[in-house]
Coordinates of C-alpha atoms in Angstrom, one line a residue:
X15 CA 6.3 -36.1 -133.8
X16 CA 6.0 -39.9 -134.1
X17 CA 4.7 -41.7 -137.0
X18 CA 3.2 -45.1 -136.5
X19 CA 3.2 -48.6 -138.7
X20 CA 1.7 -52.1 -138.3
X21 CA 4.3 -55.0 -138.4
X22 CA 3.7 -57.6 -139.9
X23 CA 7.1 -60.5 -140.0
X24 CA 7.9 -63.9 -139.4
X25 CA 11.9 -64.9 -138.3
X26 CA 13.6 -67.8 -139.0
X27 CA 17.1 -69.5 -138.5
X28 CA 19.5 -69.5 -140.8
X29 CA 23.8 -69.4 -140.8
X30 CA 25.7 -68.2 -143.1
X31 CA 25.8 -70.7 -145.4
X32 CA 22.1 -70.7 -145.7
X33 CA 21.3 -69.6 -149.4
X34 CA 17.6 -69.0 -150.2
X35 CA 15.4 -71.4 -152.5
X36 CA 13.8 -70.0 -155.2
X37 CA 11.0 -67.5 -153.9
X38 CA 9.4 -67.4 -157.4
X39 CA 7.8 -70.3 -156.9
X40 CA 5.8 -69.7 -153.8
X41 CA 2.0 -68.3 -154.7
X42 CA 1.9 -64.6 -155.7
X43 CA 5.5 -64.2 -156.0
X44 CA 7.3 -63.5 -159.3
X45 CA 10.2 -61.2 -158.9
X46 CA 13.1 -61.1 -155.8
X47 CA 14.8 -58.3 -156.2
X48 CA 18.5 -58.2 -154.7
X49 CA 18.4 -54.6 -153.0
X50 CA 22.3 -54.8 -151.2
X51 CA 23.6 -54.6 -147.9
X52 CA 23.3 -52.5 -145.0
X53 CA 25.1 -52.1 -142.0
X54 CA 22.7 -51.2 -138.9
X55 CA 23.8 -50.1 -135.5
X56 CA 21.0 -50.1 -132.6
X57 CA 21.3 -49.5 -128.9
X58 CA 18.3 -51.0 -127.1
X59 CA 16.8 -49.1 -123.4
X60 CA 15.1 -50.8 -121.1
X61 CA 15.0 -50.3 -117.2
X62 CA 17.5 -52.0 -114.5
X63 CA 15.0 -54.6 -113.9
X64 CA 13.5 -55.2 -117.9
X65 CA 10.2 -54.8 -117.6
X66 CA 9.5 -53.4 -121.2
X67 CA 11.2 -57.0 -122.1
X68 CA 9.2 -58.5 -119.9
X69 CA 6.2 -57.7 -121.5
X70 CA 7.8 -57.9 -125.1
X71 CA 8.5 -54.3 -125.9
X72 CA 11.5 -53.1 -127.5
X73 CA 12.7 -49.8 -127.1
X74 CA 16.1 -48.8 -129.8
X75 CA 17.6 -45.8 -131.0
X76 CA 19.1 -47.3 -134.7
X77 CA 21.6 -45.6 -137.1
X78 CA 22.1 -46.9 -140.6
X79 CA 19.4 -48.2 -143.2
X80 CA 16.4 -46.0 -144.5
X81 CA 14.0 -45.5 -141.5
X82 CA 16.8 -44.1 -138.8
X83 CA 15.9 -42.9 -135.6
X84 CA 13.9 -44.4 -132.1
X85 CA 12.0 -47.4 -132.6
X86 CA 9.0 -48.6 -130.0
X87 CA 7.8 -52.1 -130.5
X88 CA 4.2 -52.3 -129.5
X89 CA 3.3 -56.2 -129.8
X90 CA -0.4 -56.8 -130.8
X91 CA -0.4 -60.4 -131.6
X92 CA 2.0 -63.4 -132.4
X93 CA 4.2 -61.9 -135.1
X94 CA 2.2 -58.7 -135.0
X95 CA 3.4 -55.2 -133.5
X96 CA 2.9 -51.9 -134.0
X97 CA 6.0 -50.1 -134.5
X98 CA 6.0 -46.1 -133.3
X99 CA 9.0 -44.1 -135.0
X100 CA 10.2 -41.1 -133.8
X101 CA 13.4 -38.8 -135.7
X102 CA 17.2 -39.8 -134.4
X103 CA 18.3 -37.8 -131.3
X104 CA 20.5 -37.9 -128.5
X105 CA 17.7 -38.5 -126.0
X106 CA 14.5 -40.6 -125.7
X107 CA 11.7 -38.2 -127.7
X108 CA 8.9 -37.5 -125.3
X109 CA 6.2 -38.6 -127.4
X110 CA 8.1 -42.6 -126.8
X111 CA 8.6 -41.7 -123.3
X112 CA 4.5 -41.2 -122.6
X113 CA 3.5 -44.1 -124.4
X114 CA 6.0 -46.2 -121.4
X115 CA 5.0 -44.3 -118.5
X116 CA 2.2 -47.1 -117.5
X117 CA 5.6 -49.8 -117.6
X118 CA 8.3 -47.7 -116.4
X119 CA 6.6 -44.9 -114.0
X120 CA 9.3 -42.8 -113.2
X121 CA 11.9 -45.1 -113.2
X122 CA 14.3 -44.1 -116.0
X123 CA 15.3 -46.5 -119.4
X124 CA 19.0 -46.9 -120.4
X125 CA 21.2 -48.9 -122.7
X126 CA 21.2 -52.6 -121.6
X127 CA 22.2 -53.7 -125.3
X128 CA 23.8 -53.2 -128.6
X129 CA 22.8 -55.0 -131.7
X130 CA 25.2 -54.5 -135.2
X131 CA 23.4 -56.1 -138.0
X132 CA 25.0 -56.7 -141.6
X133 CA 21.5 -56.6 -143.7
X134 CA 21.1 -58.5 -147.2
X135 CA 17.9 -57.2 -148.6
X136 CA 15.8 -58.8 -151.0
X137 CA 12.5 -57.7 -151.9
X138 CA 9.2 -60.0 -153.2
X139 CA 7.1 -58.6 -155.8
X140 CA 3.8 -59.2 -157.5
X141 CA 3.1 -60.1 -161.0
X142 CA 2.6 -56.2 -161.2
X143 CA 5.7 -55.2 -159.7
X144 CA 4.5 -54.1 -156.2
X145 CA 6.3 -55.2 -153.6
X146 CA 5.0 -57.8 -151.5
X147 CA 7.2 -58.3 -148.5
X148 CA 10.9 -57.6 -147.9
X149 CA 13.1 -60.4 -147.0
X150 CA 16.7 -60.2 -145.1
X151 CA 19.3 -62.1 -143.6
X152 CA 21.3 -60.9 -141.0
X153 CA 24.8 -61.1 -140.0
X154 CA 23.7 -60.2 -136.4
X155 CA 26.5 -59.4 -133.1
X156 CA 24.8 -58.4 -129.7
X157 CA 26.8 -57.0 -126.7
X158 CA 25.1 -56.5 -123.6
X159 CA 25.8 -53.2 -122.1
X160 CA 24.3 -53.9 -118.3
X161 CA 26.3 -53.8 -115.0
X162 CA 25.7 -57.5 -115.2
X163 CA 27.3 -59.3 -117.6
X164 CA 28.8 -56.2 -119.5
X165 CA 30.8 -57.1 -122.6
X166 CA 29.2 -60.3 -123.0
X167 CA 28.3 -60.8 -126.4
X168 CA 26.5 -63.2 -128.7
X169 CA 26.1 -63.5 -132.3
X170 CA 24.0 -65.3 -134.5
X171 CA 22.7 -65.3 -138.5
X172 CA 18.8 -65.0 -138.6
X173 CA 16.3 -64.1 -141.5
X174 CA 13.4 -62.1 -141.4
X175 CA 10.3 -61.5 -144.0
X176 CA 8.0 -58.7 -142.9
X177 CA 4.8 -58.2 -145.2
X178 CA 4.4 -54.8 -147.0
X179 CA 1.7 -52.2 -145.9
X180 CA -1.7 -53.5 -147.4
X181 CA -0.2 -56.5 -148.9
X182 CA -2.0 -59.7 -148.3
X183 CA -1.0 -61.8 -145.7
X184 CA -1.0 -65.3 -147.8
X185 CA 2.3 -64.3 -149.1
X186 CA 4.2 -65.1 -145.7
X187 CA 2.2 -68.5 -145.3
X188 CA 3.4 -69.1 -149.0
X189 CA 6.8 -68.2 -148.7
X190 CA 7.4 -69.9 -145.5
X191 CA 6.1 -73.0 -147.1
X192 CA 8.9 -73.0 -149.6
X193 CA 11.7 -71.9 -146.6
X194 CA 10.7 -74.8 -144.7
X195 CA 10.9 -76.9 -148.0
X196 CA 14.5 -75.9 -148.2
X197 CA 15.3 -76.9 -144.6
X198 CA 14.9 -73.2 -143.2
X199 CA 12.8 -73.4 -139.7
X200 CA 11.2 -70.7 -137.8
X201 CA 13.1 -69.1 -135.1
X202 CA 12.8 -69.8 -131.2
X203 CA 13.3 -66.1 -130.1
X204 CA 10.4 -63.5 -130.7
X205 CA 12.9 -61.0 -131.3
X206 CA 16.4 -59.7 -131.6
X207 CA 16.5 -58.4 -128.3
X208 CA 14.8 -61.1 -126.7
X209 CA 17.8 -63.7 -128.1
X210 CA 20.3 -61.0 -127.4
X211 CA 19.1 -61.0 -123.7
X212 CA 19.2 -64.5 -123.6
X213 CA 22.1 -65.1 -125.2
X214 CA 24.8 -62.3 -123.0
X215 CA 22.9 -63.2 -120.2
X216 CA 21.3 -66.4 -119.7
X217 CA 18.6 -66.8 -117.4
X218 CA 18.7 -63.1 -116.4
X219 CA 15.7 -62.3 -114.4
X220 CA 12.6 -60.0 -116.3
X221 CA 13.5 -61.3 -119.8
X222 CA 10.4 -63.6 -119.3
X223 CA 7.4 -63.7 -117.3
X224 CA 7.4 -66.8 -114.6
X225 CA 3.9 -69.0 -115.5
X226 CA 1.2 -68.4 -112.6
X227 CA 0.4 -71.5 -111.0
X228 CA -3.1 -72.7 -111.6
X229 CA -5.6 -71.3 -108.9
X230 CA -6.5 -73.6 -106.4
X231 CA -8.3 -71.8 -103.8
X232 CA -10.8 -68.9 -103.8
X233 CA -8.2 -66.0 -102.9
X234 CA -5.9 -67.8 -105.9
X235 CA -9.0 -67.2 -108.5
X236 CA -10.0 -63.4 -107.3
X237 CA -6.2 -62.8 -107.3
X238 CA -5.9 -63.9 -110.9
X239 CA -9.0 -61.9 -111.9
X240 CA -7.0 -59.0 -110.5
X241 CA -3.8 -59.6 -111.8
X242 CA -5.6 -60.0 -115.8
X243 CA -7.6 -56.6 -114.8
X244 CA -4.1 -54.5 -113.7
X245 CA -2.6 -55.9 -117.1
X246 CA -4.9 -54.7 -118.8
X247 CA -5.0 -51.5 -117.3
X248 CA -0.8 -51.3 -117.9
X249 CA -1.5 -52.7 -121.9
X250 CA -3.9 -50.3 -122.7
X251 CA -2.6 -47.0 -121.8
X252 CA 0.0 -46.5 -124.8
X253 CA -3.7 -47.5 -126.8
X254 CA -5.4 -44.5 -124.9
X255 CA -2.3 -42.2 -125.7
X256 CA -2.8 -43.1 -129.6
X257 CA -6.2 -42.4 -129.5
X258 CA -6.9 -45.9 -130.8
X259 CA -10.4 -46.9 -131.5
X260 CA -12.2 -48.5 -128.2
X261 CA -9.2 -47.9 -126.1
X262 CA -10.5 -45.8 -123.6
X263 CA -13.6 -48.3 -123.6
X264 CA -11.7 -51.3 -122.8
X265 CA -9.5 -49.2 -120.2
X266 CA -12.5 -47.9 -118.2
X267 CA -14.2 -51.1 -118.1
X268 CA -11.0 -52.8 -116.5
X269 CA -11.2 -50.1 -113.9
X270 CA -14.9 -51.1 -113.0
X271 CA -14.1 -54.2 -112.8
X272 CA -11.1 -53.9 -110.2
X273 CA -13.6 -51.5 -108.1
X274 CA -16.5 -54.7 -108.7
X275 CA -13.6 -57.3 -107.4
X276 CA -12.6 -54.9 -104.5
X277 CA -16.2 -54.8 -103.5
X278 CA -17.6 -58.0 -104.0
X279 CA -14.7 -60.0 -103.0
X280 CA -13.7 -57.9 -99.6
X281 CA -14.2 -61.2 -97.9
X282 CA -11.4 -62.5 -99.6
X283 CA -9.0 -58.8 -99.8
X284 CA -8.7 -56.9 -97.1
X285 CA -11.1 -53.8 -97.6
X286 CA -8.8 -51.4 -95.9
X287 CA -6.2 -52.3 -98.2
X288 CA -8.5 -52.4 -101.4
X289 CA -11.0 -49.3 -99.9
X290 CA -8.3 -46.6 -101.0
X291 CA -7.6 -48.3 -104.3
X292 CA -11.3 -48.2 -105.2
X293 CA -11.5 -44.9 -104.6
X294 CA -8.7 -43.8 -106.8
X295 CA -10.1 -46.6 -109.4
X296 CA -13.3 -44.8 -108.8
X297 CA -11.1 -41.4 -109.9
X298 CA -9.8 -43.2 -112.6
X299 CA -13.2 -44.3 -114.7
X300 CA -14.5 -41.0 -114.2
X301 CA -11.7 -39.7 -115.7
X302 CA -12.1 -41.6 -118.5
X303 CA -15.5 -41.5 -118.5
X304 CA -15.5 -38.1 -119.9
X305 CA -14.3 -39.3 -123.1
X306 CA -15.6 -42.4 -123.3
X307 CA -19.3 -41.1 -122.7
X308 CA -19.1 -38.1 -125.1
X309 CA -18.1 -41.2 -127.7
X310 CA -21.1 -43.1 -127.4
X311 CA -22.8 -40.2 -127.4
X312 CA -21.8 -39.1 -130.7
X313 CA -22.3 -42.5 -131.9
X314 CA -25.9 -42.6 -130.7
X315 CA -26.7 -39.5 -132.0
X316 CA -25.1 -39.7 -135.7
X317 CA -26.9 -42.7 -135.9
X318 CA -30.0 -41.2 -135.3
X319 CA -29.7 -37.9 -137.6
X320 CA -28.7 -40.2 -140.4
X321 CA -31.8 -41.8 -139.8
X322 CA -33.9 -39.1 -140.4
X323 CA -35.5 -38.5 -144.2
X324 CA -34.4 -35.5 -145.9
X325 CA -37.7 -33.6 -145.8
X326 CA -37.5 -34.1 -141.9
X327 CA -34.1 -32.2 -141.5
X328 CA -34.5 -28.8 -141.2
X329 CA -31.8 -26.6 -140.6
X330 CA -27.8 -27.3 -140.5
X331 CA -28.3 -30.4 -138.3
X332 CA -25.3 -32.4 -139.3
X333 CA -23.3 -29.5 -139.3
X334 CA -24.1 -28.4 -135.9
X335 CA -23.5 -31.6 -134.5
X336 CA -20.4 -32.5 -135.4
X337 CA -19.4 -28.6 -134.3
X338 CA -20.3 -29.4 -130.6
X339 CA -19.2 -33.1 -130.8
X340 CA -15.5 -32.1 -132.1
X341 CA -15.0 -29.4 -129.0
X342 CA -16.0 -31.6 -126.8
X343 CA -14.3 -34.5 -127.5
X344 CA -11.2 -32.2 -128.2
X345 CA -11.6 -31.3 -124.5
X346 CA -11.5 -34.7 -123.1
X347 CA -8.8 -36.2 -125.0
X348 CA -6.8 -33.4 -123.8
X349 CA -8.0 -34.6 -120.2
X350 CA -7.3 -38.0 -120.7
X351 CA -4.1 -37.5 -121.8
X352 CA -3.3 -35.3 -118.8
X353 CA -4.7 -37.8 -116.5
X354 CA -2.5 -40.3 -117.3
X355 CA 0.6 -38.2 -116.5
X356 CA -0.8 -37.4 -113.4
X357 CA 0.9 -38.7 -109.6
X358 CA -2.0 -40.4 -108.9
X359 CA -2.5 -42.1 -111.8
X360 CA 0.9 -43.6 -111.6
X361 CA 1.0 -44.1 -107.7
X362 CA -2.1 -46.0 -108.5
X363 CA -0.4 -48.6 -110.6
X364 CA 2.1 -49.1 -108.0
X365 CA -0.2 -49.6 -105.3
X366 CA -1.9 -52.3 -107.6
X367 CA 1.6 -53.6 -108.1
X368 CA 2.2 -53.8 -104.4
X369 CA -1.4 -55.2 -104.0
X370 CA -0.3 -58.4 -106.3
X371 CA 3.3 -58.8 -105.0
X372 CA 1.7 -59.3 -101.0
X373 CA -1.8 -60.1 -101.2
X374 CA -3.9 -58.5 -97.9
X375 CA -5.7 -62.3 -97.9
X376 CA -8.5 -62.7 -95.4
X377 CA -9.1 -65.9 -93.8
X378 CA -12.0 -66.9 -96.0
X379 CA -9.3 -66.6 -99.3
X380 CA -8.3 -69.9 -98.2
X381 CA -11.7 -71.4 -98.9
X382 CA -12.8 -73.6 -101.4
X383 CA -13.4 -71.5 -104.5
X384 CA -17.1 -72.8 -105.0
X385 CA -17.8 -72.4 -101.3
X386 CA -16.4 -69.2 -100.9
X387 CA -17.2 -67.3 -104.6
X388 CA -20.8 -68.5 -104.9
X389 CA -21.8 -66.4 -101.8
X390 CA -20.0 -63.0 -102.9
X391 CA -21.6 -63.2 -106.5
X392 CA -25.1 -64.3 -104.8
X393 CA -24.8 -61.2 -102.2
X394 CA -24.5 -58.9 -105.2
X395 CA -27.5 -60.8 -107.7
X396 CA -29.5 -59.8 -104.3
X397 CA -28.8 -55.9 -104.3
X398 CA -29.6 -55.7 -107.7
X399 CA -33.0 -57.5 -107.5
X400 CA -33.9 -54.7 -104.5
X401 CA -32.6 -52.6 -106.8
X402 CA -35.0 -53.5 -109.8
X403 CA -37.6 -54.0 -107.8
X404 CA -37.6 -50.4 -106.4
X405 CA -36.9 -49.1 -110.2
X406 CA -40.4 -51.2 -111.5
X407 CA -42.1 -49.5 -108.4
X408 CA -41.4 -46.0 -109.9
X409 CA -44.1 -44.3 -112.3
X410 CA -42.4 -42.8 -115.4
X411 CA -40.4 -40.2 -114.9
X412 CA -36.7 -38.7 -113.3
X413 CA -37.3 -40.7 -110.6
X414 CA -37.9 -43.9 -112.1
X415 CA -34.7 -43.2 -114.8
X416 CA -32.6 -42.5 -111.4
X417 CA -34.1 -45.5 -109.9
X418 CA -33.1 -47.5 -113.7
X419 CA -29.9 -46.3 -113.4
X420 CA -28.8 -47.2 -110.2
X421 CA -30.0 -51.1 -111.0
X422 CA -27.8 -50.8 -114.3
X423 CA -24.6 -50.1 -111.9
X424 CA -25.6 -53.2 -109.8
X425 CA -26.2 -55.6 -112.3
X426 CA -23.4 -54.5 -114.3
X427 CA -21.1 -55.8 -110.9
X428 CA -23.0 -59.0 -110.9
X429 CA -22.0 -59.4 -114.2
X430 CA -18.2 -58.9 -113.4
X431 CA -18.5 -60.8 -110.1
X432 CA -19.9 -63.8 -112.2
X433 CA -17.1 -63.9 -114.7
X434 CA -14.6 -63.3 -111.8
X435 CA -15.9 -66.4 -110.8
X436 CA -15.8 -68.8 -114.3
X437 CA -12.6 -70.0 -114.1
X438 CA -13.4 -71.5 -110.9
X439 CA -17.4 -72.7 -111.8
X440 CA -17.3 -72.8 -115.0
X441 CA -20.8 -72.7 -117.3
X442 CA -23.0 -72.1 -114.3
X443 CA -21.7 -68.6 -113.6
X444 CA -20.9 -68.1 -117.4
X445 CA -25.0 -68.4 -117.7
X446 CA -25.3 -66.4 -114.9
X447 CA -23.4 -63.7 -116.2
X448 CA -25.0 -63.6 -119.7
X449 CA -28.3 -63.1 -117.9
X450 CA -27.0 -60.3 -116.0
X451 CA -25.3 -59.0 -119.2
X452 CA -28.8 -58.6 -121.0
X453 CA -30.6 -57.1 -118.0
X454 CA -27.7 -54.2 -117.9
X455 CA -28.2 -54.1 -121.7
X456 CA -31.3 -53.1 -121.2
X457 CA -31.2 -50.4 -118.6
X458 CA -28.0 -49.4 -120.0
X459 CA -29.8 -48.6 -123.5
X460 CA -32.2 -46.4 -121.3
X461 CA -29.5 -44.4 -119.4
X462 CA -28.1 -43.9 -122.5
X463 CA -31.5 -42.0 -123.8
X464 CA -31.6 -40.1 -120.9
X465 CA -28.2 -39.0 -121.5
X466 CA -28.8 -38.0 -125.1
X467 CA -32.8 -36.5 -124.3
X468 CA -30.3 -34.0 -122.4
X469 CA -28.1 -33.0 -125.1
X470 CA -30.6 -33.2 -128.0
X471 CA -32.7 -30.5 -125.3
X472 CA -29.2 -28.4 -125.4
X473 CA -28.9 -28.8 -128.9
X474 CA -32.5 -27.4 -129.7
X475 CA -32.1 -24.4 -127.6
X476 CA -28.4 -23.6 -129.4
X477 CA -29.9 -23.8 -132.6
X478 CA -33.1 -21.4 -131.5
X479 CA -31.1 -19.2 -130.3
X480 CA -29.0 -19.2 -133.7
X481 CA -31.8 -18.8 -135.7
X482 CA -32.5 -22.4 -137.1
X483 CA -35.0 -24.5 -137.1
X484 CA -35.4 -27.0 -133.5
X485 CA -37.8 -29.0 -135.3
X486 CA -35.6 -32.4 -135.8
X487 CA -34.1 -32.0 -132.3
X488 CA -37.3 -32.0 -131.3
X489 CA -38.3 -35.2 -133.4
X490 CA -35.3 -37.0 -132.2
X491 CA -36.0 -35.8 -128.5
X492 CA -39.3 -37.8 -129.4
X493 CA -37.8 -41.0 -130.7
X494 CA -35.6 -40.8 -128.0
X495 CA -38.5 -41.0 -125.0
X496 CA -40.4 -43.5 -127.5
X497 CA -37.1 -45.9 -126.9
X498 CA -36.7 -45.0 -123.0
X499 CA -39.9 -46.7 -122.7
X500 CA -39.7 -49.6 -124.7
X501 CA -36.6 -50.7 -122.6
X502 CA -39.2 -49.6 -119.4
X503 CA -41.1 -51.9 -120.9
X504 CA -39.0 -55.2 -121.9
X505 CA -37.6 -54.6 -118.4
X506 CA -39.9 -57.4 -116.0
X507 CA -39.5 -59.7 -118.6
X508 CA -35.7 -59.6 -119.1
X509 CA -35.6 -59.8 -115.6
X510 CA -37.9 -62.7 -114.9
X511 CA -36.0 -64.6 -117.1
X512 CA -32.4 -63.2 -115.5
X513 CA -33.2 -64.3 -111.9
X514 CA -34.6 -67.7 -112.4
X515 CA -34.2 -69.3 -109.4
X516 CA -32.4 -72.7 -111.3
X517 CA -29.8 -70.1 -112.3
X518 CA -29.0 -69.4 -108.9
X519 CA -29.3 -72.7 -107.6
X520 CA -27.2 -74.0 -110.4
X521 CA -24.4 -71.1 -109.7
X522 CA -24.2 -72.3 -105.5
X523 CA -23.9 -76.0 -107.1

């Protein structure tokens, strides 16, 4: 089992000489408490090649101190990670080794350095005595452990503050104001290992990501849209595997828009390259679709129960409800989960990786970005308006919601060709793609009462058949075809204002 923690610290340089000023008289603070030493002994994993360094995890099995055991360094922000602990074994716990399977794949981790640390603990507390942040200085010696440069070693004296859980985070700006005041200066490295990597082996390759040079042409901008969408796909499956709130969202959405790049783009990639990857991507968002639509389902549906006056529900509606939405959802998390252990899941990522490190560039990449992007977004903006044209043809009815739906895929990959293209045109196709963006809002919010017309009519029928009373799934099934046609209805005249032709002309420049 592994428990989880946000961290919150800040690092800073120090020798040992450095003594510390008097805490008590930065804002909030009045107590430091001396807590004594502690003698720490971590061995940090990472593959051959780095690349949980590379993306700024750190990966440790620690002895000594109070919170022993495997340490997994998520980072969420500058000075921000999430830290997932797991108990002190001989081997890497499984639940650690899942949440790096998106970096590592099936290549294995293993020691490439060990950190001794002589801790000084102080503690910060409130007028109250809670604690507000916990101080150190370290006494720190590093030995690489690599084929390359084994028995290197660096040391160095740092000092850390990390903020307490659900302590505010003005007492780190207020104590670094009065470490700076005594000459104390924030540190270079981002972390222990990073400096320790540096420092036994300087310039080793992986430690750091190279800079990207700017895009110049239109194959350069696509390929950088690509490159941000993999990432993103890599970054958020740990997030998926904690169940963390919108994770699966973000996830599935970066798979659309790799299979919206592949597609719109294949003047510029090589579609019998990208073909196979769409279809796995394809896979992939369906996948996670099962979760991620049962969620918004749920949502839509709590929402609209807790709507309802009392007098109006009849029968065990909440109850039922959460009933069926906790089995399903219970079901595709499980799924989830699964697919992300799967072969093709992970060949997938390489492939992506392969598709990044030698690019399958058509002729046309070379192009001029706004000669050559311009036409792909345009050549998408055109299926969807056949698309919403054959949709507002459509009386009422199933075919007219499979006729809706349909237009909300295409203006959905508009949407993503337009932003694809920003960077390169800049607040013409950022216009562009809000307009799109509010014509899929709206035939998205009607797909999304069909969807939930079909599960409040399976709803009904369970609770007739259990003896309650249907008559509020019947009132929401109502409310719910009351909404399907208002969107029907807004519908020409979010899309006369969406396909303006000064939008388009201002888009081809």
């Amino acid at each position: 089992m592994a428990d989880s923690k946000r961290e919150v610290e800040r690092k800073y340089e120090a020798t040992p000489e450095t003594r510390l000023p008097d805490l008590t008289r930065a804002a909030g603070v009045s107590a430091v408490v001396h807590r004594g030493l502690s003698e720490l002994d971590a061995v940090y994993y990472d593959t051959e090649d780095l690349r949980l360094a590379a993306d700024s995890l750190t990966l440790r099995r620690r002895t000594g101190g109070g919170d022993a055991g495997w340490h997994l360094k998520i980072p969420v922000s500058a000075g921000v990670r999430d830290e997932i602990q797991a108990p002190l074994t001989d081997t890497l716990p499984p639940a650690l080794g899942e949440l790096l399977r998106s970096r590592v794949r099936n290549t294995p981790v293993t020691p490439v350095v060990r950190i001794l640390s002589a801790r000084d603990v102080h503690h910060l507390l409130g007028e109250d005595g809670t604690l507000l942040a916990e101080l150190s200085i370290d006494e720190v010696l590093a030995e690489r452990l690599t084929e390359e440069g084994h028995g290197t070693t660096s040391a160095w004296t740092e000092l850390e503050v990390e903020l307490a859980d659900d302590a505010d985070p003005a007492v780190l700006d207020a104590v670094e104001r009065r470490l700076r005041k005594a000459g104390i200066r924030p540190s270079a490295a981002p972390s222990k290992l990073a400096r320790a990597l540096a420092g036994t082996a300087p310039g080793a390759p992986g430690t750091e990501k190279a800079k990207a040079p700017s895009p110049r042409t239109a194959g350069d901008h696509v390929l950088a849209y690509v490159r941000r969408q993999v990432t993103a796909l890599v970054e958020l499956d740990p997030a998926v595997r904690r169940d963390l709130p919108d994770s699966v969202h973000r996830m599935r959405v970066a798979t659309r828009r790799l299979r919206s790049a592949f597609r719109t783009y294949r003047k510029i990639l090589d579609r019998q390259v990208t073909d196979p990857l769409r279809d796995d991507l394809k896979w992939l968002a369906a996948e996670l679709g099962v979760d991620r639509d049962q969620e918004v389902l749920d949502a839509r549906l709590r929402s609209h129960v807790s709507q309802v006056p009392a007098p109006l529900l009849l029968g065990p509606v909440s109850a039922r409800l959460k009933l069926t939405s906790v089995a399903r959802r219970t079901g595709s998390r499980q799924r989830v989960a699964a697919v992300l252990d799967e072969d093709r899941y992970l060949a997938l990522l390489d492939s992506l990786d392969a598709l990044l490190a030698d690019p399958p560039l058509l002729p046309a990449a070379a192009r001029p970005p706004e000669d050559a992007l311009p036409r792909a977004v345009l050549k998408d903006y055109e299926r969807l308006a056949t698309r919403i044209g054959h949709a507002l043809e459509r009386d009422p009815g199933e075919e007219r919601d499979v006729a809706m739906h349909e237009a909300r895929k295409a203006a959905k990959r508009v949407r993503y060709a337009a932003e694809a293209a920003r960077p390169a045109l800049g607040k013409p196709a950022k216009k562009f793609a809000k307009r799109m963006k509010s014509v899929q809002s709206v035939l998205g919010d009607h797909q999304d009462s069909v969807v939930a017309r079909d599960a409040l009519r399976t709803l009904a029928v369970q609770a007739h058949g259990a003896g309650e009373s249907a008559f509020t799934w019947g009132l929401l099934y109502g409310r719910e075809e009351a909404a399907a046609a208002e969107r029907e209805r807004e519908l020409p005249e979010v899309w006369a204002r969406a396909s303006r032709p000064g939008l388009r002309a201002a888009l081809k420049g």
